[in-house]
GROMACS .gro file of C-alpha atoms in nm:
model
  199
    1UNK     CA    1   6.369   6.886  -0.453
    2UNK     CA    2   6.359   7.207  -0.656
    3UNK     CA    3   6.676   7.330  -0.817
    4UNK     CA    4   6.814   7.660  -0.693
    5UNK     CA    5   6.984   7.910  -0.922
    6UNK     CA    6   7.215   8.169  -0.771
    7UNK     CA    7   7.221   8.467  -1.006
    8UNK     CA    8   7.522   8.694  -0.951
    9UNK     CA    9   7.492   9.046  -1.093
   10UNK     CA   10   7.834   9.187  -1.178
   11UNK     CA   11   8.008   9.469  -1.358
   12UNK     CA   12   8.334   9.400  -1.538
   13UNK     CA   13   8.620   9.493  -1.300
   14UNK     CA   14   8.749   9.775  -1.519
   15UNK     CA   15   8.902  10.099  -1.383
   16UNK     CA   16   8.647  10.378  -1.388
   17UNK     CA   17   8.356  10.136  -1.436
   18UNK     CA   18   8.346   9.912  -1.128
   19UNK     CA   19   8.330  10.026  -0.763
   20UNK     CA   20   8.354  10.393  -0.866
   21UNK     CA   21   8.245  10.517  -0.523
   22UNK     CA   22   8.565  10.366  -0.381
   23UNK     CA   23   8.792  10.555  -0.621
   24UNK     CA   24   8.851  10.843  -0.374
   25UNK     CA   25   8.999  10.590  -0.128
   26UNK     CA   26   9.162  10.334  -0.359
   27UNK     CA   27   9.209  10.505  -0.695
   28UNK     CA   28   9.054  10.375  -1.014
   29UNK     CA   29   9.299  10.085  -1.048
   30UNK     CA   30   9.269   9.986  -0.683
   31UNK     CA   31   8.889   9.996  -0.692
   32UNK     CA   32   8.886   9.778  -1.004
   33UNK     CA   33   9.126   9.529  -0.847
   34UNK     CA   34   8.903   9.505  -0.540
   35UNK     CA   35   8.603   9.454  -0.769
   36UNK     CA   36   8.789   9.167  -0.938
   37UNK     CA   37   8.871   9.002  -0.604
   38UNK     CA   38   8.512   9.040  -0.482
   39UNK     CA   39   8.376   8.893  -0.806
   40UNK     CA   40   8.601   8.586  -0.790
   41UNK     CA   41   8.526   8.543  -0.418
   42UNK     CA   42   8.151   8.558  -0.481
   43UNK     CA   43   8.173   8.301  -0.760
   44UNK     CA   44   8.373   8.065  -0.541
   45UNK     CA   45   8.130   8.097  -0.249
   46UNK     CA   46   7.833   8.036  -0.478
   47UNK     CA   47   7.998   7.722  -0.614
   48UNK     CA   48   8.072   7.596  -0.262
   49UNK     CA   49   7.712   7.660  -0.154
   50UNK     CA   50   7.604   7.363  -0.364
   51UNK     CA   51   7.334   7.545  -0.557
   52UNK     CA   52   7.211   7.351  -0.856
   53UNK     CA   53   7.309   7.632  -1.091
   54UNK     CA   54   7.528   7.942  -1.075
   55UNK     CA   55   7.460   8.219  -1.325
   56UNK     CA   56   7.684   8.520  -1.380
   57UNK     CA   57   7.473   8.800  -1.523
   58UNK     CA   58   7.708   9.067  -1.650
   59UNK     CA   59   7.750   9.412  -1.794
   60UNK     CA   60   7.889   9.496  -2.044
   61UNK     CA   61   7.834   9.217  -2.296
   62UNK     CA   62   7.992   8.878  -2.229
   63UNK     CA   63   8.178   8.930  -2.558
   64UNK     CA   64   8.340   9.252  -2.434
   65UNK     CA   65   8.720   9.217  -2.397
   66UNK     CA   66   8.695   9.352  -2.043
   67UNK     CA   67   8.599   9.000  -1.935
   68UNK     CA   68   8.914   8.847  -2.084
   69UNK     CA   69   9.181   8.725  -1.847
   70UNK     CA   70   8.960   8.663  -1.543
   71UNK     CA   71   9.014   8.286  -1.563
   72UNK     CA   72   8.654   8.207  -1.477
   73UNK     CA   73   8.694   7.831  -1.453
   74UNK     CA   74   8.385   7.750  -1.248
   75UNK     CA   75   8.099   7.572  -1.428
   76UNK     CA   76   7.877   7.878  -1.458
   77UNK     CA   77   7.606   8.005  -1.689
   78UNK     CA   78   7.696   8.338  -1.854
   79UNK     CA   79   7.415   8.582  -1.933
   80UNK     CA   80   7.393   8.952  -2.001
   81UNK     CA   81   7.204   9.208  -1.793
   82UNK     CA   82   7.085   9.395  -2.101
   83UNK     CA   83   6.920   9.734  -2.105
   84UNK     CA   84   6.709   9.916  -1.848
   85UNK     CA   85   6.742  10.024  -1.489
   86UNK     CA   86   6.849   9.784  -1.215
   87UNK     CA   87   6.492   9.677  -1.147
   88UNK     CA   88   6.428   9.589  -1.510
   89UNK     CA   89   6.752   9.393  -1.533
   90UNK     CA   90   6.691   9.202  -1.209
   91UNK     CA   91   6.334   9.125  -1.311
   92UNK     CA   92   6.441   8.992  -1.650
   93UNK     CA   93   6.697   8.754  -1.499
   94UNK     CA   94   6.467   8.638  -1.220
   95UNK     CA   95   6.171   8.583  -1.450
   96UNK     CA   96   6.384   8.374  -1.686
   97UNK     CA   97   6.510   8.150  -1.405
   98UNK     CA   98   6.169   8.104  -1.244
   99UNK     CA   99   6.018   8.018  -1.582
  100UNK     CA  100   6.274   7.736  -1.601
  101UNK     CA  101   6.143   7.599  -1.272
  102UNK     CA  102   6.420   7.720  -1.042
  103UNK     CA  103   6.416   7.879  -0.702
  104UNK     CA  104   6.609   8.204  -0.737
  105UNK     CA  105   6.870   8.375  -0.521
  106UNK     CA  106   6.973   8.718  -0.652
  107UNK     CA  107   7.304   8.852  -0.524
  108UNK     CA  108   7.571   9.102  -0.622
  109UNK     CA  109   7.944   9.104  -0.559
  110UNK     CA  110   7.950   9.385  -0.301
  111UNK     CA  111   7.920   9.172   0.013
  112UNK     CA  112   8.224   8.951   0.086
  113UNK     CA  113   8.057   8.827   0.407
  114UNK     CA  114   7.797   8.655   0.191
  115UNK     CA  115   7.980   8.324   0.210
  116UNK     CA  116   7.894   7.967   0.118
  117UNK     CA  117   7.746   7.891   0.461
  118UNK     CA  118   7.514   8.193   0.444
  119UNK     CA  119   7.412   8.110   0.087
  120UNK     CA  120   7.333   7.756   0.196
  121UNK     CA  121   7.118   7.898   0.477
  122UNK     CA  122   6.926   8.098   0.218
  123UNK     CA  123   6.878   7.793  -0.004
  124UNK     CA  124   6.741   7.603   0.295
  125UNK     CA  125   6.517   7.895   0.395
  126UNK     CA  126   6.338   7.865   0.060
  127UNK     CA  127   6.246   7.507   0.146
  128UNK     CA  128   6.018   7.641   0.421
  129UNK     CA  129   5.931   7.993   0.299
  130UNK     CA  130   5.825   8.163  -0.020
  131UNK     CA  131   6.100   8.424   0.003
  132UNK     CA  132   6.423   8.504   0.185
  133UNK     CA  133   6.624   8.823   0.228
  134UNK     CA  134   6.960   8.923   0.373
  135UNK     CA  135   6.938   9.297   0.448
  136UNK     CA  136   7.245   9.520   0.458
  137UNK     CA  137   7.329   9.789   0.709
  138UNK     CA  138   7.292  10.061   0.443
  139UNK     CA  139   6.923   9.979   0.393
  140UNK     CA  140   6.960   9.760   0.085
  141UNK     CA  141   6.987   9.385   0.060
  142UNK     CA  142   7.273   9.149  -0.018
  143UNK     CA  143   7.040   8.866  -0.122
  144UNK     CA  144   6.680   8.830  -0.231
  145UNK     CA  145   6.538   8.486  -0.296
  146UNK     CA  146   6.199   8.352  -0.394
  147UNK     CA  147   6.022   8.048  -0.538
  148UNK     CA  148   5.818   8.232  -0.799
  149UNK     CA  149   5.848   8.557  -0.984
  150UNK     CA  150   5.642   8.869  -0.934
  151UNK     CA  151   5.735   9.195  -1.114
  152UNK     CA  152   5.619   9.412  -0.823
  153UNK     CA  153   5.940   9.323  -0.636
  154UNK     CA  154   6.136   9.533  -0.885
  155UNK     CA  155   5.901   9.804  -1.010
  156UNK     CA  156   5.940  10.164  -0.887
  157UNK     CA  157   6.194  10.075  -0.620
  158UNK     CA  158   6.422  10.364  -0.518
  159UNK     CA  159   6.745  10.180  -0.599
  160UNK     CA  160   7.073  10.272  -0.424
  161UNK     CA  161   6.889  10.429  -0.131
  162UNK     CA  162   6.836  10.327   0.232
  163UNK     CA  163   6.473  10.232   0.159
  164UNK     CA  164   6.534   9.940  -0.081
  165UNK     CA  165   6.502   9.658   0.173
  166UNK     CA  166   6.200   9.815   0.341
  167UNK     CA  167   6.021   9.879   0.013
  168UNK     CA  168   6.089   9.523  -0.103
  169UNK     CA  169   5.969   9.373   0.224
  170UNK     CA  170   5.647   9.574   0.190
  171UNK     CA  171   5.595   9.433  -0.160
  172UNK     CA  172   5.650   9.079  -0.029
  173UNK     CA  173   5.396   9.142   0.247
  174UNK     CA  174   5.142   9.266  -0.007
  175UNK     CA  175   5.189   8.941  -0.201
  176UNK     CA  176   5.114   8.749   0.122
  177UNK     CA  177   5.438   8.555   0.083
  178UNK     CA  178   5.620   8.417   0.384
  179UNK     CA  179   5.959   8.584   0.429
  180UNK     CA  180   6.262   8.468   0.627
  181UNK     CA  181   6.510   8.740   0.717
  182UNK     CA  182   6.867   8.623   0.771
  183UNK     CA  183   7.121   8.827   0.972
  184UNK     CA  184   7.217   9.168   0.833
  185UNK     CA  185   7.552   9.206   0.655
  186UNK     CA  186   7.779   9.488   0.537
  187UNK     CA  187   7.812   9.591   0.174
  188UNK     CA  188   8.141   9.739   0.055
  189UNK     CA  189   8.029  10.043  -0.145
  190UNK     CA  190   8.172  10.357   0.014
  191UNK     CA  191   8.519  10.437   0.156
  192UNK     CA  192   8.382  10.409   0.513
  193UNK     CA  193   8.274  10.051   0.436
  194UNK     CA  194   8.634   9.937   0.386
  195UNK     CA  195   8.663   9.883   0.762
  196UNK     CA  196   8.438   9.578   0.714
  197UNK     CA  197   8.643   9.427   0.433
  198UNK     CA  198   8.790   9.086   0.517
  199UNK     CA  199   8.925   8.961   0.187
   0.00000   0.00000   0.00000
């Protein structure tokens, strides 16, 4: 059985840096506090999903004092996102994990409904497919998983737009990979999204 690595992309929950689009509704401090809760929730759900490995891929540097005081007690692998746009950073992390022989699930911390049960469904989906995706109602995705790395999944994608999931699915189709789509979920990015928050 192949090991599965859940890679969580996260910003430090610092006022003015994390969840900035929610500042009009929550204020800078409130948005940062929500970011902290969502990060800890995501880590806990990943741990409960029984993945072989959980990686927290962060910005800024893991040595930045903004990470102090989070009490991250889970047995996790800490890595840094590094430079480049989102596609370059995702590709770097995914390539590294696949090179180590892992199946990869890429997630963020913006989707509290991405719970341990759903993550376990995605892990299982990769046993019978070459890729798996959980789309979001805003046109992005909450999870992208695959058994092997291909850079085309991350090159020239119009990030933070409603076309991300569709563009990525088209790339998967062009690779002739099988894809399992799991039920769509809500991201918490904009003030209007707060109606879906159940934390």
